[in-house]
Tab-separated table of N, CA and C in Angstrom:
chain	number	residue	atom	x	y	z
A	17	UNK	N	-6.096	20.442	3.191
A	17	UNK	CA	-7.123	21.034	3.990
A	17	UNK	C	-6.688	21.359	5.407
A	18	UNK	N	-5.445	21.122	5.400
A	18	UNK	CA	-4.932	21.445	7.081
A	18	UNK	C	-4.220	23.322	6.855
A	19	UNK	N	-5.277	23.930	8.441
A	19	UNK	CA	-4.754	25.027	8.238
A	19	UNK	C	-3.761	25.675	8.605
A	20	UNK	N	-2.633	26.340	8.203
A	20	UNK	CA	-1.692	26.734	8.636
A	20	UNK	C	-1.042	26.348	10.125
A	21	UNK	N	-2.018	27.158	10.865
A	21	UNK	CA	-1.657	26.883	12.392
A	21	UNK	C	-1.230	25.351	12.796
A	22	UNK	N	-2.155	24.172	12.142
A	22	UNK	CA	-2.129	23.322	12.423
A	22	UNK	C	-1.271	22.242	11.701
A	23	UNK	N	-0.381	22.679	10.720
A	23	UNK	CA	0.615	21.818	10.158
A	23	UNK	C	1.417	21.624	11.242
A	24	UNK	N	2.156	20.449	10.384
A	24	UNK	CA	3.554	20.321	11.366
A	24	UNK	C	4.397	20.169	10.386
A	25	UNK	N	5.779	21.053	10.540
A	25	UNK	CA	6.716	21.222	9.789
A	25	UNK	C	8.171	19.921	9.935
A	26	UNK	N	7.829	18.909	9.836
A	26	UNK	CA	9.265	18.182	9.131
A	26	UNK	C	9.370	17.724	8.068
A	27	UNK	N	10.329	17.377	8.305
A	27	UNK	CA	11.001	16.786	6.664
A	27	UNK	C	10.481	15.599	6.264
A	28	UNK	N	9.697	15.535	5.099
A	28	UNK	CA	9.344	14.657	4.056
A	28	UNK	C	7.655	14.735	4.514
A	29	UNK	N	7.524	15.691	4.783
A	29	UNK	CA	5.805	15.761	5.059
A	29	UNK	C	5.093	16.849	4.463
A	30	UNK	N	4.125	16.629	3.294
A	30	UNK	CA	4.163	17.942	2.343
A	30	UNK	C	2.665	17.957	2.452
A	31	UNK	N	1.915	19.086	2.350
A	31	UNK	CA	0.927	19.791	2.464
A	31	UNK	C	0.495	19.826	1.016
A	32	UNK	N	-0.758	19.721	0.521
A	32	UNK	CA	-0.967	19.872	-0.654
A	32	UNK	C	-0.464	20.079	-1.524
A	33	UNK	N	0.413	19.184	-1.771
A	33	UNK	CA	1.171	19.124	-2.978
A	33	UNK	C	1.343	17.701	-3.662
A	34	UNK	N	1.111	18.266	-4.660
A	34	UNK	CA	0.975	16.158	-5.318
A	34	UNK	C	2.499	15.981	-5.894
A	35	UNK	N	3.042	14.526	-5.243
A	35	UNK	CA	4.533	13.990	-5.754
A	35	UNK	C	4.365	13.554	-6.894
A	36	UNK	N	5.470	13.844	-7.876
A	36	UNK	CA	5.425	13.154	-9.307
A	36	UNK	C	5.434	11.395	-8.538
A	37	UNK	N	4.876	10.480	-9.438
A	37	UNK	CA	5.152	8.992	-9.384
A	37	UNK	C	6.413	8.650	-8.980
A	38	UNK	N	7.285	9.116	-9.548
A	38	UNK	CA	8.957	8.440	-9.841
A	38	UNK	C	9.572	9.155	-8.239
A	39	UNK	N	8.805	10.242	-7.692
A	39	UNK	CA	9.553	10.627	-6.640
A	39	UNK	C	8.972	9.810	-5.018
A	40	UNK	N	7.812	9.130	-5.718
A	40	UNK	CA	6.649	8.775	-4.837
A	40	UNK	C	7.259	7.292	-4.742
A	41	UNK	N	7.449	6.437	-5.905
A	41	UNK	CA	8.611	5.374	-5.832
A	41	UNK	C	10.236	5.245	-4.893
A	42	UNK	N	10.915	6.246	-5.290
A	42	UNK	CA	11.576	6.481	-4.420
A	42	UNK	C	11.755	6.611	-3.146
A	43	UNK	N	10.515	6.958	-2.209
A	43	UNK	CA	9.983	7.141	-0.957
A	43	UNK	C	9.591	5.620	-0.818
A	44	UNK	N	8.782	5.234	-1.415
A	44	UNK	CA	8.387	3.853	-0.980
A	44	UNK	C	9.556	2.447	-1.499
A	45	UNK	N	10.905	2.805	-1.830
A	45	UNK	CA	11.787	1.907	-1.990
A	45	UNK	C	12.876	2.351	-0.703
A	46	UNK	N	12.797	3.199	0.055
A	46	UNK	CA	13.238	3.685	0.840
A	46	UNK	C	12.514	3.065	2.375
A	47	UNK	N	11.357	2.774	1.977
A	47	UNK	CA	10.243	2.888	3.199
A	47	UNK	C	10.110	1.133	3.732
A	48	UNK	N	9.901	1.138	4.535
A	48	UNK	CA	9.791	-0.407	5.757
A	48	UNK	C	8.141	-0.815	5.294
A	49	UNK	N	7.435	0.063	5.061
A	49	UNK	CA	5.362	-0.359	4.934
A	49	UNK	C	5.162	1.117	4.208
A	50	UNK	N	4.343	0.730	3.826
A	50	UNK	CA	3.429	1.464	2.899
A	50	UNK	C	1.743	1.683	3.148
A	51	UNK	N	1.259	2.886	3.511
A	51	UNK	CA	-0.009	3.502	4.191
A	51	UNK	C	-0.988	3.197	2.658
A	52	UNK	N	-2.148	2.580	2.863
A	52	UNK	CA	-2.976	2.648	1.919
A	52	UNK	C	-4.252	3.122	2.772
A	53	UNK	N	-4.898	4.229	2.327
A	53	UNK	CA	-6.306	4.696	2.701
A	53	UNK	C	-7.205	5.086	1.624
A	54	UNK	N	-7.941	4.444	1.621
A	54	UNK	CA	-8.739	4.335	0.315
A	54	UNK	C	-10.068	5.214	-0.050
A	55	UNK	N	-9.800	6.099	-0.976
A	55	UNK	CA	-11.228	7.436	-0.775
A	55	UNK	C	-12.838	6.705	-0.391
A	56	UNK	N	-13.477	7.144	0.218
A	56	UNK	CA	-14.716	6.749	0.512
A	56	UNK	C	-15.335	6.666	-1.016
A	57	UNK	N	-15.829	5.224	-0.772
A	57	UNK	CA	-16.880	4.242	-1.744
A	57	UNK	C	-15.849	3.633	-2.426
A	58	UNK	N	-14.320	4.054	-2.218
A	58	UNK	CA	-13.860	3.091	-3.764
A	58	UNK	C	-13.285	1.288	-3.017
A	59	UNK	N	-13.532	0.933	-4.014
A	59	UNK	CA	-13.632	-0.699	-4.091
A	59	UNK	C	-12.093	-1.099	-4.886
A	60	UNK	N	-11.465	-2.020	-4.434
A	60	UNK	CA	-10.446	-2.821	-5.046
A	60	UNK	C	-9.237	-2.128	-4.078
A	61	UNK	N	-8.230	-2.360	-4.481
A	61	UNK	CA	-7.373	-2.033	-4.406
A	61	UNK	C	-6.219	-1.067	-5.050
A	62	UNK	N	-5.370	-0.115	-4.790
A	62	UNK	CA	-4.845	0.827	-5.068
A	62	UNK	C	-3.340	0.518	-5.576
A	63	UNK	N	-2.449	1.534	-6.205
A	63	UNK	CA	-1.374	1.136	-6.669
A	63	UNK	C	-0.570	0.540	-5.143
A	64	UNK	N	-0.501	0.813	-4.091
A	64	UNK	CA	-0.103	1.048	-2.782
A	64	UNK	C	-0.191	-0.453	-2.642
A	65	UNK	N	-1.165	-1.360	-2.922
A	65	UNK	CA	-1.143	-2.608	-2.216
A	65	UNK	C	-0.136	-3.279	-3.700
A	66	UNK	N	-0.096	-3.084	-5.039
A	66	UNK	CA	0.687	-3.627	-5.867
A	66	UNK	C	1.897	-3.499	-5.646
A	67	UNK	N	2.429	-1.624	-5.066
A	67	UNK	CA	3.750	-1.438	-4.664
A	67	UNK	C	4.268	-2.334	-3.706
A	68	UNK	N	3.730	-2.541	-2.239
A	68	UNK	CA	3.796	-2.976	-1.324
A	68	UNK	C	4.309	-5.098	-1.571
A	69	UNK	N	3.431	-5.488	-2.477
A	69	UNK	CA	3.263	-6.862	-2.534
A	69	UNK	C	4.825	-7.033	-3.376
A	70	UNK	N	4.865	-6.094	-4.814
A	70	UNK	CA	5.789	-6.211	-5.483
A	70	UNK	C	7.279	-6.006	-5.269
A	71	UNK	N	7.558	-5.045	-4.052
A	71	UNK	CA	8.553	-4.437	-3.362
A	71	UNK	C	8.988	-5.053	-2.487
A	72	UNK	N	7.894	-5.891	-2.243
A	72	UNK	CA	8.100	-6.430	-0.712
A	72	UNK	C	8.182	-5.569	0.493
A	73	UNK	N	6.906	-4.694	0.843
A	73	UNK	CA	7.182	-4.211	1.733
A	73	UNK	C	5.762	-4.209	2.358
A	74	UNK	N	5.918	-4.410	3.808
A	74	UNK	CA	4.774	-4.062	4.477
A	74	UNK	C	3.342	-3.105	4.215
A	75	UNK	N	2.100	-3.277	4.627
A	75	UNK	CA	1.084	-2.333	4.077
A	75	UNK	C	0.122	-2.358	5.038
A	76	UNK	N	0.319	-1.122	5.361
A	76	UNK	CA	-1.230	-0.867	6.292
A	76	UNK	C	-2.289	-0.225	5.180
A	77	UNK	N	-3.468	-0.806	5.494
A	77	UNK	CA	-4.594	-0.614	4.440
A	77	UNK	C	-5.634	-0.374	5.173
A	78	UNK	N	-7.290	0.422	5.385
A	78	UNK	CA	-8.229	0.327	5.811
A	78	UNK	C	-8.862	-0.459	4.715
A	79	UNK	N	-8.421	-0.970	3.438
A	79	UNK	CA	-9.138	-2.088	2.501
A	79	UNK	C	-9.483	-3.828	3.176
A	80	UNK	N	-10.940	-3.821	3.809
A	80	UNK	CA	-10.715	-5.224	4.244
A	80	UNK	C	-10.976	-6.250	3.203
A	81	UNK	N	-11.446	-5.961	2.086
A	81	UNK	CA	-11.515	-6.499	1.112
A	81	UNK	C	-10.197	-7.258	0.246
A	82	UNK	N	-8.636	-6.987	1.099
A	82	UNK	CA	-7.347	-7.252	0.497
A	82	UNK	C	-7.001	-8.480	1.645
A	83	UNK	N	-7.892	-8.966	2.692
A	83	UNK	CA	-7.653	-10.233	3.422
A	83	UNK	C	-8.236	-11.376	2.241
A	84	UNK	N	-8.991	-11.048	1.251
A	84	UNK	CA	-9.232	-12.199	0.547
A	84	UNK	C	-8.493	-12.349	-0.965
A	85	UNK	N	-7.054	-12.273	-0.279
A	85	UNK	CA	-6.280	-12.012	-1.503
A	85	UNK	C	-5.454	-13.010	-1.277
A	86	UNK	N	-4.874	-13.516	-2.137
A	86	UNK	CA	-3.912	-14.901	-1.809
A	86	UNK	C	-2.986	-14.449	-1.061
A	87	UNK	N	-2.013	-12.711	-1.396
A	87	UNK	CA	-1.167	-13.031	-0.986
A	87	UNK	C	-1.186	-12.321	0.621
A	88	UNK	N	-2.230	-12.253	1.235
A	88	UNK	CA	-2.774	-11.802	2.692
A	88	UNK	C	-2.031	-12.244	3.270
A	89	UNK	N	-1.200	-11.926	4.294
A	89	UNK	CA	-0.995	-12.503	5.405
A	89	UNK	C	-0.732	-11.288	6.934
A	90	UNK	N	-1.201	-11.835	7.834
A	90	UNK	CA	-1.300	-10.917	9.128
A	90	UNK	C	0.059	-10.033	9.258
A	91	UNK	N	1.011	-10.685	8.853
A	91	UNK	CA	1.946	-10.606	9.267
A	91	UNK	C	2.692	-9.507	8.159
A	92	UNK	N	2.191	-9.081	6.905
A	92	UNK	CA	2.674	-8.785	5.910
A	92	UNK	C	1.899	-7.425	5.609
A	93	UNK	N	0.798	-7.433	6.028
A	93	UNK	CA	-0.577	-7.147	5.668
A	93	UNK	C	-1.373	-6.029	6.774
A	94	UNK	N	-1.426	-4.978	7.452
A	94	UNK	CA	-2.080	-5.117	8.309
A	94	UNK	C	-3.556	-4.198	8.012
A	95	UNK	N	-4.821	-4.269	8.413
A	95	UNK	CA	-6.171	-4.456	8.445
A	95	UNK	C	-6.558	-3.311	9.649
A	96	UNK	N	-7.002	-2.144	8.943
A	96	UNK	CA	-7.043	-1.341	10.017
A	96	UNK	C	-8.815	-0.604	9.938
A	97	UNK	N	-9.422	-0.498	11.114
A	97	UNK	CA	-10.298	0.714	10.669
A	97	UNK	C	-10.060	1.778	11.855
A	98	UNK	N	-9.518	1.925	12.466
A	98	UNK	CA	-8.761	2.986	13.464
A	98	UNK	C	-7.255	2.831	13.634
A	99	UNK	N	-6.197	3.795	13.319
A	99	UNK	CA	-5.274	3.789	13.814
A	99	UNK	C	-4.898	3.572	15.132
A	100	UNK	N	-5.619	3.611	16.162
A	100	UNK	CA	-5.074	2.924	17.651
A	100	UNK	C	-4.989	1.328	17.209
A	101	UNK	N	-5.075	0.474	16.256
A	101	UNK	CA	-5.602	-0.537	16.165
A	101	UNK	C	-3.730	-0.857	15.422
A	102	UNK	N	-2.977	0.518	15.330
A	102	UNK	CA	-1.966	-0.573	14.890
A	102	UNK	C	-0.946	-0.881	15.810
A	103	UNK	N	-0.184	-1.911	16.058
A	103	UNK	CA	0.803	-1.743	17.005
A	103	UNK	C	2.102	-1.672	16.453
A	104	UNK	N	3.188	-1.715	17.204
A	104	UNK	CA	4.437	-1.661	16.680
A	104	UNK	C	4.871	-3.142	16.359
A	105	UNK	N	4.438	-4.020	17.107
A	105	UNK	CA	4.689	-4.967	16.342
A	105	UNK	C	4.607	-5.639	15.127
A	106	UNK	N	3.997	-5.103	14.289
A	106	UNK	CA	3.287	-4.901	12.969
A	106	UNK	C	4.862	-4.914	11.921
A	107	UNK	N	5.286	-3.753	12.869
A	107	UNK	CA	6.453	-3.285	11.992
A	107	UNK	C	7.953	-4.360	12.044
A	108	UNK	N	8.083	-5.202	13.441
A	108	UNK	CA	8.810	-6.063	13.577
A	108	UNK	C	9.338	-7.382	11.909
A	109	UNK	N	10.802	-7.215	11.727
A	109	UNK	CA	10.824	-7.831	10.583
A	109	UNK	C	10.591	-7.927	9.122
A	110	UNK	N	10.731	-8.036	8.582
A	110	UNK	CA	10.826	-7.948	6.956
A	110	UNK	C	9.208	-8.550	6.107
A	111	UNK	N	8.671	-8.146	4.808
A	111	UNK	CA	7.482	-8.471	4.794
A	111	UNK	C	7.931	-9.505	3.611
A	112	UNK	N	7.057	-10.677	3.447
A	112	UNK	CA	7.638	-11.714	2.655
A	112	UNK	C	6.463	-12.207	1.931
A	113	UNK	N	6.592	-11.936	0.595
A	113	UNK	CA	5.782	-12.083	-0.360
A	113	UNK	C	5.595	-13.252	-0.805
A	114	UNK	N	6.753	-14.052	-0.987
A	114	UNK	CA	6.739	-15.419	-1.603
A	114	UNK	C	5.947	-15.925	-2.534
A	115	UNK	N	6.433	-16.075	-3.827
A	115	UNK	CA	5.458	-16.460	-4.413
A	115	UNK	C	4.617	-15.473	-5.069
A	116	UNK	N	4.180	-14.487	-4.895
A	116	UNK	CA	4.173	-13.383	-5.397
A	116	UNK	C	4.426	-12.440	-5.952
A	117	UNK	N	5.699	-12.049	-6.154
A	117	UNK	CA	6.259	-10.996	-6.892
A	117	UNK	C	5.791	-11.135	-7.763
A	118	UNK	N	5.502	-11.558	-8.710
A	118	UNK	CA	4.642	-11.696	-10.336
A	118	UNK	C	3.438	-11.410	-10.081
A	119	UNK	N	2.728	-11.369	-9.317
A	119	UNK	CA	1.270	-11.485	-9.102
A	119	UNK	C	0.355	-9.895	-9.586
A	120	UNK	N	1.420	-8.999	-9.535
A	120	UNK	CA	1.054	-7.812	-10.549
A	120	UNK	C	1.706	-7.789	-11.684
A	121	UNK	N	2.194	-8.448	-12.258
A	121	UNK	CA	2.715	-8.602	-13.778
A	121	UNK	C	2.129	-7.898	-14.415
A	122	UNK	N	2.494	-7.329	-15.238
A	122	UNK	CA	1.923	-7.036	-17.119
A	122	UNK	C	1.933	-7.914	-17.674
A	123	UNK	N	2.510	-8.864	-17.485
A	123	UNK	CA	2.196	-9.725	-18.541
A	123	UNK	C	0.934	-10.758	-17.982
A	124	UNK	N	0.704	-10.889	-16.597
A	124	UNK	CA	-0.401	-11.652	-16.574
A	124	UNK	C	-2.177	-10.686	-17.181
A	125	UNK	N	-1.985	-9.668	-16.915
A	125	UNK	CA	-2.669	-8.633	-17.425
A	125	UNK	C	-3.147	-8.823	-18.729
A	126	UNK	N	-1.984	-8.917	-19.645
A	126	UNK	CA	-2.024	-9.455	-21.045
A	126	UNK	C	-2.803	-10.407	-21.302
A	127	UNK	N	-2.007	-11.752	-19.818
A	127	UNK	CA	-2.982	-13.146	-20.713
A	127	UNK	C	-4.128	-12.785	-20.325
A	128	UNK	N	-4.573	-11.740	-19.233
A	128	UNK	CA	-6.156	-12.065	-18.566
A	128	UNK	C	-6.617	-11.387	-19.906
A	129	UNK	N	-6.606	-10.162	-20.458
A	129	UNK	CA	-7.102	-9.447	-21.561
A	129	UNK	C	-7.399	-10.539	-22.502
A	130	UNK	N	-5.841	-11.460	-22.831
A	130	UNK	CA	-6.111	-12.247	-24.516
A	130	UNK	C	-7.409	-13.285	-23.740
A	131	UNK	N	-7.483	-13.752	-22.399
A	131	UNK	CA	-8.435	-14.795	-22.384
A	131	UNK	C	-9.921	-14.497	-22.261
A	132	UNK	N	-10.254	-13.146	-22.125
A	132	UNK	CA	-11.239	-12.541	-21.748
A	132	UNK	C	-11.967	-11.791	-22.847
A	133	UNK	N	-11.072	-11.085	-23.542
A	133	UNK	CA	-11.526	-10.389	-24.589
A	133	UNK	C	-11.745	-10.798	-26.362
């Protein structure tokens, strides 16, 4: 929805155009944090906070609903509803999951299905 005049032309910044997955992976195995903005009304969380937790990489989210997640932390995590609200220190250091990397499994998926269904 941005009009001509008002793009800005560098590299790796694309205008209506949707990235295949596998090229969208690549960017975010490349990347220090990962931007999650979540369409108005939707609830939960997005592939962006699974990439982020599983990758180990930083995540800015306007989801405040992902501070009541085990693997929350300020430091890993950051909680936005205005971008002036982020600082650079945010970005200082490596994001550390601990304990987590499994926590999007398929296979826990599985047991939740076999225990549920």
């Amino acid at each position: 929805g941005v009009s001509e005049s008002e793009k800005i032309q560098r590299k790796n910044v694309y205008y209506g155009k949707k990235l295949p997955y596998g090229k969208t992976l690549e960017i975010v195995a490349k990347s220090k944090a990962i931007l999650e903005i979540l369409q108005e009304g939707s609830k939960g969380y997005t592939f962006r906070t699974c990439e982020a937790v599983t990758m180990g990489k930083k995540l800015l989210t306007d989801n405040r609903s992902v501070k009541e997640e085990p693997f929350y932390t300020p430091e890993n995590v950051c909680v936005f509803d205005n971008a002036k609200e982020i600082t650079t220190d945010f970005f200082v250091g490596s994001a550390d999951y601990k304990g987590f990397e499994n926590y999007f499994s398929p296979i826990k998926l599985i047991d939740y299905l076999d225990k549920t269904l």
